[in-house]
Coordinates of C-alpha atoms and ligand atoms in Angstrom, one line a residue:
X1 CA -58.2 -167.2 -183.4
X2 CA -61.8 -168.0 -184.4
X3 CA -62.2 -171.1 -187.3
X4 CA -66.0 -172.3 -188.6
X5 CA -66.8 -175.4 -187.5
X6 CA -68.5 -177.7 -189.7
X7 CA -69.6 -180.1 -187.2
X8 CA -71.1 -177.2 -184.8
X9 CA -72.0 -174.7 -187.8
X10 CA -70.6 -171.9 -185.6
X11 CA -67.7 -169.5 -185.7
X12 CA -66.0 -171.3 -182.5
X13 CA -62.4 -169.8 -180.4
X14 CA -59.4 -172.0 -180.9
X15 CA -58.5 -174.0 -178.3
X16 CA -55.9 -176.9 -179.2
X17 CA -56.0 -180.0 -177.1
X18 CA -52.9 -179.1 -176.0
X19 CA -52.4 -175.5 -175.3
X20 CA -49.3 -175.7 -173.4
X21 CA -47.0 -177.5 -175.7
X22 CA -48.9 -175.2 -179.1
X23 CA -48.4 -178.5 -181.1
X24 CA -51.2 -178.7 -183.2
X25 CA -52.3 -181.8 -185.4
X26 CA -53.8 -181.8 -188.6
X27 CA -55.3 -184.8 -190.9
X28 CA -55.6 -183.5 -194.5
X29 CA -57.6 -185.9 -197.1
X30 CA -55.1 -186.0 -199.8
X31 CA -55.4 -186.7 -203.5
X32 CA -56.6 -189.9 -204.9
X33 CA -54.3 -190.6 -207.4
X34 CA -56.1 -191.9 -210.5
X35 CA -55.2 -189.1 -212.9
X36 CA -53.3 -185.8 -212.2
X37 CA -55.2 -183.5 -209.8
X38 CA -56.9 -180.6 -211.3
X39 CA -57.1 -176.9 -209.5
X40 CA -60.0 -177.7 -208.0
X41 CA -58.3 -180.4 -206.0
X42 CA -55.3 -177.5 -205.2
X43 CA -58.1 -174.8 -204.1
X44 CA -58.3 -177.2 -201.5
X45 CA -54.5 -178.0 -200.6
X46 CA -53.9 -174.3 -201.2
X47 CA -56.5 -173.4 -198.1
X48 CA -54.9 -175.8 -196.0
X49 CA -51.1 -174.2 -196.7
X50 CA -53.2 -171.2 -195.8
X51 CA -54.0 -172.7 -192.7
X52 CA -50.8 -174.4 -191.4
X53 CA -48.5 -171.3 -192.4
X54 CA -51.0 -168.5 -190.6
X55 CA -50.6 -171.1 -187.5
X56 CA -47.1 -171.2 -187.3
X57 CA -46.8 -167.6 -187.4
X58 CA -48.7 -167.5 -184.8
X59 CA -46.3 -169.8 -183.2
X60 CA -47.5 -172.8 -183.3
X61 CA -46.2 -175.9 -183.8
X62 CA -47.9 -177.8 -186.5
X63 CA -47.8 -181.7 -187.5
X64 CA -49.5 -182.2 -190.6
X65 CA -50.5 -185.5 -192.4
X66 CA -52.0 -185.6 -195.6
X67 CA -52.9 -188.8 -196.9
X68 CA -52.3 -190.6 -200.5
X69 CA -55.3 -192.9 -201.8
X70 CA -53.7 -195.1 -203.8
X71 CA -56.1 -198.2 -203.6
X72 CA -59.7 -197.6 -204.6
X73 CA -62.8 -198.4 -207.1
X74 CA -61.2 -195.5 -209.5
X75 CA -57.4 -196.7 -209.2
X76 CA -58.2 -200.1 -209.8
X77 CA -60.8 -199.3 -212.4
X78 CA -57.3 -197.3 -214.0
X79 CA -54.8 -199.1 -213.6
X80 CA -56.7 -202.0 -215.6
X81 CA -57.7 -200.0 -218.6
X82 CA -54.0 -198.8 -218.7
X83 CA -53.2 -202.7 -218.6
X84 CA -50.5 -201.9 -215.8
X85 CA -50.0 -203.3 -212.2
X86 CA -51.7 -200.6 -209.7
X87 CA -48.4 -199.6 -208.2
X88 CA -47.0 -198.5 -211.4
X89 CA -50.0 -196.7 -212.5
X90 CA -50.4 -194.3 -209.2
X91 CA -46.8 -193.8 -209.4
X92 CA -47.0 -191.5 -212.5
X93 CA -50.2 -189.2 -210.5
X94 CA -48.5 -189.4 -207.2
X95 CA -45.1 -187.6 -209.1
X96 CA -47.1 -185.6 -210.7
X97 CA -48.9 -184.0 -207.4
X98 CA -45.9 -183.4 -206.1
X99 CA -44.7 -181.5 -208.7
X100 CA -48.0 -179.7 -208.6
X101 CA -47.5 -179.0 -204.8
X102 CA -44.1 -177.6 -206.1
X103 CA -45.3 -175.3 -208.9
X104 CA -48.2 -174.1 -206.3
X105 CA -45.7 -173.4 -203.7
X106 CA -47.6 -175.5 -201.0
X107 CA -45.6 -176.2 -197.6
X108 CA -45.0 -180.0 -197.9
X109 CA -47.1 -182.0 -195.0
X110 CA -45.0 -183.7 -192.6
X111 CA -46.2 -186.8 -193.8
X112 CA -47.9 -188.5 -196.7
X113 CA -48.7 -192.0 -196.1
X114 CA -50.3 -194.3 -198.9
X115 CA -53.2 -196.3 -198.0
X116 CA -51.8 -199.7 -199.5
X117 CA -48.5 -199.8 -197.4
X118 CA -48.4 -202.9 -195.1
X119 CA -48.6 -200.9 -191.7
X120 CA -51.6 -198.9 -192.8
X121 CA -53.5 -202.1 -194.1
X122 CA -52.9 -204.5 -190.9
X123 CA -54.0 -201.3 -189.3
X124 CA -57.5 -201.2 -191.0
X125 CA -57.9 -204.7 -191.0
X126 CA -57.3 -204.0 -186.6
X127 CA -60.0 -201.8 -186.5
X128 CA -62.6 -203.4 -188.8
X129 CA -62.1 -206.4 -186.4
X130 CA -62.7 -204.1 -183.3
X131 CA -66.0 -202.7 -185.2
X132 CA -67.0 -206.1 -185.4
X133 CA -66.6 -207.5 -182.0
X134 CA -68.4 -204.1 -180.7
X135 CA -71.4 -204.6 -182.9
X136 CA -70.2 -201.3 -184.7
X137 CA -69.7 -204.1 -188.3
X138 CA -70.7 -207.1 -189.8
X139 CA -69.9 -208.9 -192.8
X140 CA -72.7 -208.9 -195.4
X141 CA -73.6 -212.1 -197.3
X142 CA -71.6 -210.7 -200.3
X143 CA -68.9 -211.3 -197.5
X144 CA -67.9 -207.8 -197.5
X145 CA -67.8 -205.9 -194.0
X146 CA -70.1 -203.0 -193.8
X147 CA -70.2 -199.8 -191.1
X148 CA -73.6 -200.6 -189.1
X149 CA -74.7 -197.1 -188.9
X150 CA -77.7 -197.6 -186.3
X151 CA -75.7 -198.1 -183.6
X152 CA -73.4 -195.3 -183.7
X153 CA -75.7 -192.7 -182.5
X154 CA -73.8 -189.7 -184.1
X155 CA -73.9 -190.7 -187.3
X156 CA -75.4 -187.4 -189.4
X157 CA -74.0 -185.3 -187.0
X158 CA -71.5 -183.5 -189.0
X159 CA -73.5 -183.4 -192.2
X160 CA -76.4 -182.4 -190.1
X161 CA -78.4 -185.6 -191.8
X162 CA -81.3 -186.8 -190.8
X163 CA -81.0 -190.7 -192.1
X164 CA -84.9 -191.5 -191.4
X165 CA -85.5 -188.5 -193.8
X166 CA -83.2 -190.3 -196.1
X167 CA -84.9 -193.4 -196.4
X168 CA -88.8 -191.8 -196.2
X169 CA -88.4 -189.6 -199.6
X170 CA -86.6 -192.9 -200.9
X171 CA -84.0 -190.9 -203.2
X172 CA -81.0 -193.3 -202.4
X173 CA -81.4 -196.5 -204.4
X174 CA -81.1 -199.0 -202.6
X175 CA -78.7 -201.1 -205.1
X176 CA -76.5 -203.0 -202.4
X177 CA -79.1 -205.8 -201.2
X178 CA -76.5 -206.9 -198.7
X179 CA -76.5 -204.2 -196.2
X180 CA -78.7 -204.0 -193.8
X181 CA -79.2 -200.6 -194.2
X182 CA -78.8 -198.5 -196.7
X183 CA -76.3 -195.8 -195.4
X184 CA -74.0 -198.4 -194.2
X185 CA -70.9 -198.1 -196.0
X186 CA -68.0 -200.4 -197.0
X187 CA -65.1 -201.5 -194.2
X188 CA -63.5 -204.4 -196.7
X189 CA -64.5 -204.8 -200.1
X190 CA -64.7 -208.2 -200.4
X191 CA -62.2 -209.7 -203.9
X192 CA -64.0 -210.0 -207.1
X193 CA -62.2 -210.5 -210.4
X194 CA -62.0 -206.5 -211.9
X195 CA -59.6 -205.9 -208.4
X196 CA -57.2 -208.6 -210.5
X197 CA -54.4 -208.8 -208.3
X198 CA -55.1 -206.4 -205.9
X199 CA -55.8 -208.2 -202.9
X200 CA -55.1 -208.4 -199.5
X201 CA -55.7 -211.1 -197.0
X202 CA -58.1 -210.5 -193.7
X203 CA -59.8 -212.8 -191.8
X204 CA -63.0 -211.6 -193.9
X205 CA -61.2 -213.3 -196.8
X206 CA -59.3 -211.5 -199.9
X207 CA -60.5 -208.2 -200.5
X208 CA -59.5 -204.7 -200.1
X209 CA -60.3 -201.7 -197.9
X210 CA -63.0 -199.0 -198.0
X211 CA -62.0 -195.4 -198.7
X212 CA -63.2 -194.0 -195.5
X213 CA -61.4 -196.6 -193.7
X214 CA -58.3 -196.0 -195.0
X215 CA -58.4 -192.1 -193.6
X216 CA -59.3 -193.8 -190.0
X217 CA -56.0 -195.7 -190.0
X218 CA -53.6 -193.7 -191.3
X219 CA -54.7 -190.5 -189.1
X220 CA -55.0 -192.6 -185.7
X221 CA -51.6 -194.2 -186.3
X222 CA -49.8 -191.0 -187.2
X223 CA -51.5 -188.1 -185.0
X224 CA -52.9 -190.8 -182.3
X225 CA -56.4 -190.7 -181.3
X226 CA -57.6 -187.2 -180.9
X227 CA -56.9 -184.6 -183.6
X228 CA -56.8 -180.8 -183.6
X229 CA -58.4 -179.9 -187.1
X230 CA -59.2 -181.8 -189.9
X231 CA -59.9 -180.6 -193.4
X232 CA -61.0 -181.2 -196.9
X233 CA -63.4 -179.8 -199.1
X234 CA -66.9 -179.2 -198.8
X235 CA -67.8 -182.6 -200.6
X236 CA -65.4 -184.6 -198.3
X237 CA -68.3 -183.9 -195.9
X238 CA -70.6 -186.6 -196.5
X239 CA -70.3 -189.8 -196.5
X240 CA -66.5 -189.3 -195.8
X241 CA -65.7 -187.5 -193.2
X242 CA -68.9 -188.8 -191.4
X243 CA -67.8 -191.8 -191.9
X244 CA -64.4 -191.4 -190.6
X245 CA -65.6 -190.0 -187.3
X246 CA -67.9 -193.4 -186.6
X247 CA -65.1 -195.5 -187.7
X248 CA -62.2 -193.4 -185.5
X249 CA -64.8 -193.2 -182.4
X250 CA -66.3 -196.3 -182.7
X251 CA -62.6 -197.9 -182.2
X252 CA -61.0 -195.2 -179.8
X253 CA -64.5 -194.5 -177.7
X254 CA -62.7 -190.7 -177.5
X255 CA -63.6 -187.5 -179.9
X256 CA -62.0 -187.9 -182.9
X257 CA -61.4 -184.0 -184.3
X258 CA -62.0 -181.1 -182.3
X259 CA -62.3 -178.5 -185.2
X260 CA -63.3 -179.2 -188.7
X261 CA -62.7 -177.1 -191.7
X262 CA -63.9 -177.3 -195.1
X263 CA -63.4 -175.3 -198.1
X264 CA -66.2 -174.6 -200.7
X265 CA -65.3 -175.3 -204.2
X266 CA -63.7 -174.4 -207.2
X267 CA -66.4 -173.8 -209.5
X268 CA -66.1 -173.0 -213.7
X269 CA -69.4 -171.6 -215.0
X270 CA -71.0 -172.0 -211.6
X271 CA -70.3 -175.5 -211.6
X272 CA -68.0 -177.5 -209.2
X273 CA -64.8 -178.4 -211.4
X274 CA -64.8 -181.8 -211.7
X275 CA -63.2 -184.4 -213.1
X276 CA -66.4 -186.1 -213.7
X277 CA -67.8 -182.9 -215.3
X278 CA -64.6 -183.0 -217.7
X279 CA -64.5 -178.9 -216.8
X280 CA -61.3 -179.0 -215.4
X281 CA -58.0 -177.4 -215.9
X282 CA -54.5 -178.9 -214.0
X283 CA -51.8 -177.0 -213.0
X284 CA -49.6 -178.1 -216.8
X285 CA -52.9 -176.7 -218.5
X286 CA -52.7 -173.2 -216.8
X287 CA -48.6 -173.0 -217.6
X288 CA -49.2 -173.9 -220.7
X289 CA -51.4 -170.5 -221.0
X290 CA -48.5 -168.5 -220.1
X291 CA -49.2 -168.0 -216.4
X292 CA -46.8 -168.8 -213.4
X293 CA -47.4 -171.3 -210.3
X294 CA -47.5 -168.4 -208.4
X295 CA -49.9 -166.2 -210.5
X296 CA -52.3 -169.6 -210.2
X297 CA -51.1 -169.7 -206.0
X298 CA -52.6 -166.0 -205.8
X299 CA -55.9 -166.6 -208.4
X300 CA -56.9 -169.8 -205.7
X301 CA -56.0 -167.8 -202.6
X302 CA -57.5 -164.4 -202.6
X303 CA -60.9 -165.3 -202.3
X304 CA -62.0 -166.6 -198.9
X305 CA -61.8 -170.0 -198.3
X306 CA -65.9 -171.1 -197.7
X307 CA -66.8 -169.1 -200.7
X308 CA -66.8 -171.0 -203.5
X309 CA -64.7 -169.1 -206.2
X310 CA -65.3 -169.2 -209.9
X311 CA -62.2 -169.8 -212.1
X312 CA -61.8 -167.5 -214.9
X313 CA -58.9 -166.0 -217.5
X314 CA -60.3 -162.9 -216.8
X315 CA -59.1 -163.9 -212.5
X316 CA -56.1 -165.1 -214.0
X317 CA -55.3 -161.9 -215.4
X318 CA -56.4 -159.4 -212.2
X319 CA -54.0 -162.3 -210.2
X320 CA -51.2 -161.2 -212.7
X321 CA -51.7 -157.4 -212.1
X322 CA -52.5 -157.6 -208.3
X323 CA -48.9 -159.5 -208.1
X324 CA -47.4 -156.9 -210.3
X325 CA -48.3 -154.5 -208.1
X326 CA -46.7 -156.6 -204.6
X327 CA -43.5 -156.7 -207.1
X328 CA -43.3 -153.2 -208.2
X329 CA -43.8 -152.2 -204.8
X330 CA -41.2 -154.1 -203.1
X331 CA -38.7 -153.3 -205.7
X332 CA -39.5 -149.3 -204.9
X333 CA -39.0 -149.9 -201.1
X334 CA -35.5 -152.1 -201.7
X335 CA -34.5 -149.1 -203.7
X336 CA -35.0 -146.8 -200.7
X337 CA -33.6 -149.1 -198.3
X338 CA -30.7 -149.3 -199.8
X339 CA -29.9 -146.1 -200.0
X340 CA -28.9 -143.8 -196.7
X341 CA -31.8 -141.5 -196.5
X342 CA -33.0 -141.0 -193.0
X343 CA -35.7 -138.6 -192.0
X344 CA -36.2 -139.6 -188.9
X345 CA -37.1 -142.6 -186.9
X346 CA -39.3 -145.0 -189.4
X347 CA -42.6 -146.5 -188.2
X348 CA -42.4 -149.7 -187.3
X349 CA -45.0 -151.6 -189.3
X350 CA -46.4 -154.6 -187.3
X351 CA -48.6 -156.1 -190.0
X352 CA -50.7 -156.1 -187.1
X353 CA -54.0 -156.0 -189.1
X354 CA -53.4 -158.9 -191.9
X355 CA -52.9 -160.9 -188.9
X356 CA -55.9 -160.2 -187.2
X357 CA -57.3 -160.9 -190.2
X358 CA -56.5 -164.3 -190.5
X359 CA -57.3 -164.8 -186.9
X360 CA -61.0 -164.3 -188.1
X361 CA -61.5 -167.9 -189.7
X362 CA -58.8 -166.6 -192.4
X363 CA -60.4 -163.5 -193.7
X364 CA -58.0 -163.4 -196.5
X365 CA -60.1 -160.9 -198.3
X366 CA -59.6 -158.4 -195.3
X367 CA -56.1 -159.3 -195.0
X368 CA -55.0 -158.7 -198.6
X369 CA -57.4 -155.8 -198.1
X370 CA -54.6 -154.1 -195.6
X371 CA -51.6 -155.1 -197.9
X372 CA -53.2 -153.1 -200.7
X373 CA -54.1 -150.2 -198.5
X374 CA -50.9 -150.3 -197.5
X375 CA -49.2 -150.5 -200.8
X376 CA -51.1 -147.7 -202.0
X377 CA -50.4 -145.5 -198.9
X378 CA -46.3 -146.4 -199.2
X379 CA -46.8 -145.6 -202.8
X380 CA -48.0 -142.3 -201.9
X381 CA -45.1 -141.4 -199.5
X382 CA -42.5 -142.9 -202.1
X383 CA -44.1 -140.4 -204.3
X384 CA -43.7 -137.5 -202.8
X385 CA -39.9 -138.6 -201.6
X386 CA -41.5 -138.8 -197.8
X387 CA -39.8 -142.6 -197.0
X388 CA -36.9 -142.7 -195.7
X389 CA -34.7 -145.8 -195.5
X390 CA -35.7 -146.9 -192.2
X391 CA -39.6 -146.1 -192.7
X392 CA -38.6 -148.4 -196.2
X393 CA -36.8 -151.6 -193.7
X394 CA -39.9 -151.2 -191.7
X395 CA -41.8 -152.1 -194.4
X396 CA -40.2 -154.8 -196.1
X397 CA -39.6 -156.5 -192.3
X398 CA -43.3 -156.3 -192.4
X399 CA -43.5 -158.5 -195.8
X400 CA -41.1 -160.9 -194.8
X401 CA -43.9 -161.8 -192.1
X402 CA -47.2 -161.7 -194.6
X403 CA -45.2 -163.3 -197.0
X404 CA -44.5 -166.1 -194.9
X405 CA -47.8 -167.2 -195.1
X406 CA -48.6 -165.9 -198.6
X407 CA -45.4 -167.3 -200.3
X408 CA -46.1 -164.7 -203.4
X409 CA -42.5 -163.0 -204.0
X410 CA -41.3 -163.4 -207.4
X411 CA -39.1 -165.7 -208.5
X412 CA -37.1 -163.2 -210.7
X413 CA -34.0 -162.8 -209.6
X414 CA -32.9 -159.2 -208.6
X415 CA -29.8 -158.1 -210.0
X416 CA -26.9 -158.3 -207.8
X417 CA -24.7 -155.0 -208.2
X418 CA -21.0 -156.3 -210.0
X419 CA -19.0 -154.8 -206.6
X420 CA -21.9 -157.0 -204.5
X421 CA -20.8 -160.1 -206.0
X422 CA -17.5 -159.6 -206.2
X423 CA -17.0 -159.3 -202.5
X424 CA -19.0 -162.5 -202.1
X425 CA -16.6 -164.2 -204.7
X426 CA -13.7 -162.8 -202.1
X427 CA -15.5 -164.3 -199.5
X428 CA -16.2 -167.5 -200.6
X429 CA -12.3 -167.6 -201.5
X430 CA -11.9 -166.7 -197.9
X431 CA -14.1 -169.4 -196.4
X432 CA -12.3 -171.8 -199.4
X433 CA -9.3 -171.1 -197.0
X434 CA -10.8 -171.0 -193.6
X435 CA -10.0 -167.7 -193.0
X436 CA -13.0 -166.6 -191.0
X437 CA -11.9 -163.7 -190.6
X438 CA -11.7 -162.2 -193.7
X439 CA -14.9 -163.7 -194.0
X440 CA -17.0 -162.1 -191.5
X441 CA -15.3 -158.9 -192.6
X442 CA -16.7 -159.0 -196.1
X443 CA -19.7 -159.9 -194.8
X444 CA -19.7 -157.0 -192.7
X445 CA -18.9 -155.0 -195.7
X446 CA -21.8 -156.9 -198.2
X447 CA -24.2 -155.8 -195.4
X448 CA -23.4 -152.0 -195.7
X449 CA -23.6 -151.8 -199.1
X450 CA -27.4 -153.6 -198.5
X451 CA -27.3 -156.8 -198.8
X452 CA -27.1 -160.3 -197.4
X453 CA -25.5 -163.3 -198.3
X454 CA -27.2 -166.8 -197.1
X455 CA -25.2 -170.1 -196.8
X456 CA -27.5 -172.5 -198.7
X457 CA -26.8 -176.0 -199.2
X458 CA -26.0 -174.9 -203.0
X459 CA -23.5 -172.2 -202.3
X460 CA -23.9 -168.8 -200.9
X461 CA -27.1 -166.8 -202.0
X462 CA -27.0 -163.2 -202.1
X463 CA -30.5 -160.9 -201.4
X464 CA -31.5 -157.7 -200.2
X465 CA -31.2 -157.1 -196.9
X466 CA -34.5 -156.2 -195.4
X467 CA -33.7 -156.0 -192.0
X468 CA -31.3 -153.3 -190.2
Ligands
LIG1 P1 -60.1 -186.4 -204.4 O1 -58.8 -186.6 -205.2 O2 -61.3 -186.4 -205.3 O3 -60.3 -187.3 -203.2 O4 -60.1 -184.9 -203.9 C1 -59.0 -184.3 -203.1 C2 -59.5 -183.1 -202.4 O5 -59.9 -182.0 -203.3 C3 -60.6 -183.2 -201.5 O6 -60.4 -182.5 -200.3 C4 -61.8 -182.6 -202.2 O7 -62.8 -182.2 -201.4 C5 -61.2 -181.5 -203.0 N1 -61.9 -181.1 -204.2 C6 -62.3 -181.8 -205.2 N2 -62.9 -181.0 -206.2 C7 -62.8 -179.7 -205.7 C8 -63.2 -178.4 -206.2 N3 -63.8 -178.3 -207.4 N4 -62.9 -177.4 -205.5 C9 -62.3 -177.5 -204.3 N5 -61.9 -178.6 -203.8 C10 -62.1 -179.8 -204.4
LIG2 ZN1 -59.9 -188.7 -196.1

């Protein structure tokens, strides 16, 4: 498996820290949750589900954390316009992006921590004090704590920056006196009356912590010291992510991130989709045109993840056809499985190229490039009657596997024949009574007639039965 490297600018092989056990551990910058996150935002989240699902079927074992920013110049800025306490205002965005998440069908992370819980603050308030007494931070006259950036060598090296460049062509304003320089950023925000009431104590005084910071401490405390990959989008780069690796290393002394991966943007009229901008659409907006979270899931994956991908109606509509086609396709190849027709022993369909596909830096282009090819060829043997049922299971096990990391199948439910669900009705009856038995029997006899029943937490669920 081959990923780009930001920090190298190179295709590199992956190699996970720890091979052996194939745990992996990924630090995902997560929404900041001032207003509802727009698509832009889930081009992002929707490149790392890419990510995490394509690595777990190639067995690995991932542990994902993607963070909540729920404390910051734009929250606070928020929360008192809106004339509510900061909690209750984030609340209402943090719901909403995980309804979003939902609707977009994104794998949940393992965790989601929010920057002002206790832990994570006495955490950030531990490592701005070991900054400090390695020389790494001071506190500024305006008695907030700054990153001192000339003595952590690295710094620039993942934006490729060359500060001394930065300051000779003088196009940063240098509007914050206090620093000593002016690429050092922000540990602890010293109090001042806007924050209100948000306000925690350090030995710095009141104040608050600095975005970057907050990424530092809640990725060190949940993955531990050394992570695998970390992503966000290209304009986490700088200062962000920078600033997270001289914050992580300068307290740990050990490499922070061994692979990182950033997506380009969403763009609408060849702009990035912004809030700022006010050219944005959110996941209600597109709904509220008619199109499903899936149909959006498909229009934000297709197009390879460092290429930044304009969002149109017009790509709405080619992600409703494309998807019409996966659907009318697997309903054609149910059909044949279903039925006894056997010419022979079917090819066994490995999916063998979408994988390798996504192996190279997820080539999703190339990938969905075989599934059509495919579809097309399958198409042409359904056709001309050439599939036989077994050919047709071959199939279908094949989508159960590029699915897994897709997630596209409708959500329409097939129609369950009446003699189907009347044996499942019988066999519910049957578990009802603990006959097992009977049970298994009709189970036996569901699966012949092509189809399988699940035990879900909410009652048995009947589907197709793909494999043989
Ligand atoms: P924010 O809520 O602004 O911190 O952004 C959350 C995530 O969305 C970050 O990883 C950003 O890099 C990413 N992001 C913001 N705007 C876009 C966009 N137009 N296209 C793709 N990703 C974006
Ligand atoms: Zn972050």
């Amino acid at each position: 498996m081959r990923f780009f490297n930001t920090y190298s600018r190179q295709i590199e092989e992956f190699e996970p820290r720890d091979p052996a056990s194939r745990q992996i551990k990924i630090y995902t910058c997560g929404p900041t949750v001032y207003s509802r996150a727009h698509i832009g935002n889930f081009r992002a989240y929707i490149f790392e589900d890419l990510l995490q699902r394509h690595l777990e079927l190639r067995g690995y074992k991932v542990h994902r954390v993607m963070n909540i920013t729920d404390v910051d110049d734009k929250t606070i800025r928020g929360a008192r316009v809106a004339g509510v306490p900061l909690q209750q205002f984030t609340t209402q965005f943090k719901d909403a992006f995980f309804e979003d998440m939902k609707t977009l069908r994104i794998k949940r992370a393992d965790e989601f921590p929010a920057a002002t819980d206790h832990h994570y603050i006495d955490r950030m308030i531990e490592m701005i004090g070991t900054l400090i007494s390695r020389g790494l931070a001071y506190q500024a006259d305006d008695e907030s704590v700054y990153f001192r950036i000339n003595k952590f060598p690295n710094y620039g090296k993942l934006a490729h920056f060359d500060l001394t460049q930065l300051q000779s062509t003088g196009r940063v304003k240098h509007d914050e006196y206090d620093k000593e320089h002016i690429g050092d950023f922000a540990l602890w925000k010293t109090w001042d009356e806007e924050d209100g009431d948000v306000r925690w104590d350090s030995p710095w005084g009141p104040g608050r912590p600095g975005w970057h910071i907050e990424c530092s401490a809640m990725s060190t405390a949940l993955l531990g010291d050394q992570i695998d990959i970390h992503c966000g989008g290209v304009d986490n780069i700088f200062p962000h992510h920078e600033a997270e690796i001289a914050q992580s290393e300068g307290v740990t002394g050990k490499k922070f991130v061994r692979y990182w991966l950033h997506c380009a943007h969403l763009l609408v009229d060849g702009q990035k989709m912004a809030k700022s901008l006010g050219n944005f659409y959110t996941v209600p907006d597109v709904l509220a045109k008619g199109y499903t979270g899936r149909e959006l899931r498909y229009a934000l994956l297709r197009v390879h993840y460092r290429v930044p991908l304009n969002f149109t109606w017009e790509g709405m509509k080619e992600a409703r056809e494309s998807l019409a086609r996966i659907d009318e396709w697997l309903t054609r190849l149910h059909e044949i499985a279903e039925k006894k027709i056997h010419k022979g022993e079917g090819k066994t369909q490995s999916g063998q190229q979408f994988e390798e596909a996504l192996d190279d830096d997820l080539n999703i282009s190339a990938a969905l490039g075989f599934l059509f090819d495919s579809i097309r060829e399958t198409n042409r043997a359904l056709d001309q009657n050439e599939m036989d049922a077994a050919s047709a299971k071959a199939w279908l096990n094949c989508w159960e596997r590029i699915n897994s990391v897709l997630d596209l199948e409708t959500e329409t439910k097939t129609v369950v024949p009446e003699e189907v669900a009347a044996l499942a009705k019988d066999r519910e009856n049957a578990r009802c009574e603990k006959n097992w038995k009977r049970s298994d029997e009709l189970r036996d006899r569901i699966s012949e007639l092509g189809w399988e029943v699940r035990d879900t937490k909410d009652g048995p669920k009947l589907a197709p039965r793909a494999a043989s």
